[in-house]
Amino acid sequence: MRPYSQIIEQLRAAGLRPTRQRLALAKLLFENAPRHVTAEVLHVEAQAASMPVSLATVYNTLHQFTEAGLLKEIVIDPQRSHFDTTISDHGHFYFEETGHLQDIPSGEATLTQMPVLPEGTKVKSVDVVVRVFNN
Amino acid sequence: MRPYSQIIEQLRAAGLRPTRQRLALAKLLFENAPRHVTAEVLHVEAQAASMPVSLATVYNTLHQFTEAGLLKEIVIDPQRSHFDTTISDHGHFYFEETGHLQDIPSGEATLTQMPVLPEGTKVKSVDVVVRVFNN
DNA sequence: GTGTTTGCAAAGTGTTTGCAATTTA
DNA sequence: TAAATTGCAAACACTTTGCAAACAC
């Protein structure tokens, strides 16, 4: 769990004012970190916690936090976007039946080698997804 | 390039009649394999090749081909679905700026080990995406 | 006070669906 | 002829946007 003051600091550093809405969402995200959320889930949680934030603001905030380096967007589901409080490169298990997402412990999903990159490109991230189903 | 008769065979095996539309799309897909397409791109190509197919049918067909094991769906872009004519597990380079997709040569993107799976689950696929940008 | 942020509702994008007309076997 | 397939338009789910009101500094 990340110290709260650090969040405010990072928001400021990114030029984001620590508004009531952003702090509410940061609280939900980082006091329960590490975790994965969709916009909808976070929106519902905010209502439930009596810290209502409009869905549009949830979307905006998730993207702003991602830009600020507080979150990482995980592309795993063609239907909806997922965001992860753990920003370092790491793999995920994805339960297709439930839409649930789980981190793969660090070191358990690394490549044997970095592939030869196409001419003139640099790596932004290496994403590993192990899709699993219950049996 | 996959022999054409084999496609018809696989369609029949999957219970799919080899209609004009499916054959047109199969031609575009497999005569230029290996390749990656989105529904929109394939739709435009069909028009251009004077083999018009409605967009709804393109979507249906891509999914039917995927179910039949002729294509693999690649989740890489929150905006749109991509399909790949290469169905074996293999990694991809994704050019975020252009939305372009490129296979990583087989063997260059394997994991050092298969991570310990969550209790009671089996692997459906292991997807590796290296997101790159031009520098 | 000034510029930023929010919330709403409307618009947008990619995708799916209902159904009559058409095609395949 | 019976069952599958197509194409259209409408419906859908998720996300983004325009803009006036509210807020942060």
JSON list of N, CA and C (backbone and C1' of nucleotides) in Angstrom, two decimals, chain B residues 55-56, chain C residues 15-18, chain D residues 7-11:
[
{"chain": "B", "resi": 55, "resn": "LEU", "atom": "N", "xyz": [-20.92, -5.84, -43.82]},
{"chain": "B", "resi": 55, "resn": "LEU", "atom": "CA", "xyz": [-20.07, -5.79, -42.64]},
{"chain": "B", "resi": 55, "resn": "LEU", "atom": "C", "xyz": [-20.53, -6.79, -41.58]},
{"chain": "B", "resi": 56, "resn": "ALA", "atom": "N", "xyz": [-21.83, -6.93, -41.44]},
{"chain": "B", "resi": 56, "resn": "ALA", "atom": "CA", "xyz": [-22.36, -7.89, -40.46]},
{"chain": "B", "resi": 56, "resn": "ALA", "atom": "C", "xyz": [-21.88, -9.30, -40.79]},
{"chain": "C", "resi": 15, "resn": "DT", "atom": "P", "xyz": [-14.77, -4.24, -33.76]},
{"chain": "C", "resi": 15, "resn": "DT", "atom": "O5'", "xyz": [-16.24, -4.69, -33.33]},
{"chain": "C", "resi": 15, "resn": "DT", "atom": "C5'", "xyz": [-16.51, -4.86, -31.95]},
{"chain": "C", "resi": 15, "resn": "DT", "atom": "C4'", "xyz": [-17.93, -5.32, -31.76]},
{"chain": "C", "resi": 15, "resn": "DT", "atom": "C3'", "xyz": [-18.29, -6.58, -32.55]},
{"chain": "C", "resi": 15, "resn": "DT", "atom": "O3'", "xyz": [-18.61, -7.58, -31.59]},
{"chain": "C", "resi": 15, "resn": "DT", "atom": "C1'", "xyz": [-20.00, -4.91, -32.69]},
{"chain": "C", "resi": 16, "resn": "DT", "atom": "P", "xyz": [-19.18, -9.00, -32.02]},
{"chain": "C", "resi": 16, "resn": "DT", "atom": "O5'", "xyz": [-20.76, -8.77, -31.86]},
{"chain": "C", "resi": 16, "resn": "DT", "atom": "C5'", "xyz": [-21.25, -8.33, -30.62]},
{"chain": "C", "resi": 16, "resn": "DT", "atom": "C4'", "xyz": [-22.77, -8.29, -30.64]},
{"chain": "C", "resi": 16, "resn": "DT", "atom": "C3'", "xyz": [-23.42, -9.59, -31.14]},
{"chain": "C", "resi": 16, "resn": "DT", "atom": "O3'", "xyz": [-24.44, -9.89, -30.20]},
{"chain": "C", "resi": 16, "resn": "DT", "atom": "C1'", "xyz": [-24.23, -7.74, -32.38]},
{"chain": "C", "resi": 17, "resn": "DT", "atom": "P", "xyz": [-25.36, -11.18, -30.37]},
{"chain": "C", "resi": 17, "resn": "DT", "atom": "O5'", "xyz": [-26.74, -10.58, -30.92]},
{"chain": "C", "resi": 17, "resn": "DT", "atom": "C5'", "xyz": [-27.22, -9.35, -30.41]},
{"chain": "C", "resi": 17, "resn": "DT", "atom": "C4'", "xyz": [-28.57, -9.05, -31.04]},
{"chain": "C", "resi": 17, "resn": "DT", "atom": "C3'", "xyz": [-29.36, -10.28, -31.49]},
{"chain": "C", "resi": 17, "resn": "DT", "atom": "O3'", "xyz": [-30.72, -10.04, -31.19]},
{"chain": "C", "resi": 17, "resn": "DT", "atom": "C1'", "xyz": [-28.98, -8.86, -33.34]},
{"chain": "C", "resi": 18, "resn": "DG", "atom": "P", "xyz": [-31.81, -11.23, -31.25]},
{"chain": "C", "resi": 18, "resn": "DG", "atom": "O5'", "xyz": [-32.96, -10.61, -32.17]},
{"chain": "C", "resi": 18, "resn": "DG", "atom": "C5'", "xyz": [-33.30, -9.23, -32.06]},
{"chain": "C", "resi": 18, "resn": "DG", "atom": "C4'", "xyz": [-34.34, -8.90, -33.12]},
{"chain": "C", "resi": 18, "resn": "DG", "atom": "C3'", "xyz": [-35.23, -10.06, -33.54]},
{"chain": "C", "resi": 18, "resn": "DG", "atom": "O3'", "xyz": [-36.50, -9.53, -33.91]},
{"chain": "C", "resi": 18, "resn": "DG", "atom": "C1'", "xyz": [-33.85, -9.44, -35.37]},
{"chain": "D", "resi": 7, "resn": "DG", "atom": "P", "xyz": [-24.13, -10.36, -47.88]},
{"chain": "D", "resi": 7, "resn": "DG", "atom": "O5'", "xyz": [-25.30, -9.37, -47.50]},
{"chain": "D", "resi": 7, "resn": "DG", "atom": "C5'", "xyz": [-26.37, -9.19, -48.41]},
{"chain": "D", "resi": 7, "resn": "DG", "atom": "C4'", "xyz": [-27.35, -8.17, -47.84]},
{"chain": "D", "resi": 7, "resn": "DG", "atom": "C3'", "xyz": [-26.70, -6.88, -47.35]},
{"chain": "D", "resi": 7, "resn": "DG", "atom": "O3'", "xyz": [-27.51, -5.81, -47.83]},
{"chain": "D", "resi": 7, "resn": "DG", "atom": "C1'", "xyz": [-27.95, -7.88, -45.59]},
{"chain": "D", "resi": 8, "resn": "DC", "atom": "P", "xyz": [-26.97, -4.35, -47.88]},
{"chain": "D", "resi": 8, "resn": "DC", "atom": "O5'", "xyz": [-27.99, -3.56, -46.94]},
{"chain": "D", "resi": 8, "resn": "DC", "atom": "C5'", "xyz": [-29.40, -3.69, -47.18]},
{"chain": "D", "resi": 8, "resn": "DC", "atom": "C4'", "xyz": [-30.14, -3.53, -45.87]},
{"chain": "D", "resi": 8, "resn": "DC", "atom": "C3'", "xyz": [-29.73, -2.30, -45.07]},
{"chain": "D", "resi": 8, "resn": "DC", "atom": "O3'", "xyz": [-30.72, -1.29, -45.24]},
{"chain": "D", "resi": 8, "resn": "DC", "atom": "C1'", "xyz": [-30.14, -4.23, -43.69]},
{"chain": "D", "resi": 9, "resn": "DA", "atom": "P", "xyz": [-30.44, 0.21, -44.69]},
{"chain": "D", "resi": 9, "resn": "DA", "atom": "O5'", "xyz": [-31.33, 0.23, -43.38]},
{"chain": "D", "resi": 9, "resn": "DA", "atom": "C5'", "xyz": [-32.42, -0.71, -43.24]},
{"chain": "D", "resi": 9, "resn": "DA", "atom": "C4'", "xyz": [-32.76, -0.81, -41.77]},
{"chain": "D", "resi": 9, "resn": "DA", "atom": "C3'", "xyz": [-32.48, 0.47, -40.99]},
{"chain": "D", "resi": 9, "resn": "DA", "atom": "O3'", "xyz": [-33.52, 0.65, -40.05]},
{"chain": "D", "resi": 9, "resn": "DA", "atom": "C1'", "xyz": [-31.24, -1.32, -40.07]},
{"chain": "D", "resi": 10, "resn": "DA", "atom": "P", "xyz": [-33.53, 1.93, -39.11]},
{"chain": "D", "resi": 10, "resn": "DA", "atom": "O5'", "xyz": [-33.69, 1.27, -37.68]},
{"chain": "D", "resi": 10, "resn": "DA", "atom": "C5'", "xyz": [-34.47, 0.07, -37.55]},
{"chain": "D", "resi": 10, "resn": "DA", "atom": "C4'", "xyz": [-34.05, -0.65, -36.29]},
{"chain": "D", "resi": 10, "resn": "DA", "atom": "C3'", "xyz": [-33.87, 0.28, -35.09]},
{"chain": "D", "resi": 10, "resn": "DA", "atom": "O3'", "xyz": [-34.50, -0.32, -33.97]},
{"chain": "D", "resi": 10, "resn": "DA", "atom": "C1'", "xyz": [-31.90, -0.98, -35.44]},
{"chain": "D", "resi": 11, "resn": "DA", "atom": "P", "xyz": [-34.45, 0.33, -32.52]},
{"chain": "D", "resi": 11, "resn": "DA", "atom": "O5'", "xyz": [-33.34, -0.55, -31.76]},
{"chain": "D", "resi": 11, "resn": "DA", "atom": "C5'", "xyz": [-33.51, -1.96, -31.73]},
{"chain": "D", "resi": 11, "resn": "DA", "atom": "C4'", "xyz": [-32.33, -2.58, -31.03]},
{"chain": "D", "resi": 11, "resn": "DA", "atom": "C3'", "xyz": [-31.99, -1.98, -29.66]},
{"chain": "D", "resi": 11, "resn": "DA", "atom": "O3'", "xyz": [-31.80, -3.06, -28.77]},
{"chain": "D", "resi": 11, "resn": "DA", "atom": "C1'", "xyz": [-30.06, -2.00, -31.04]}
]
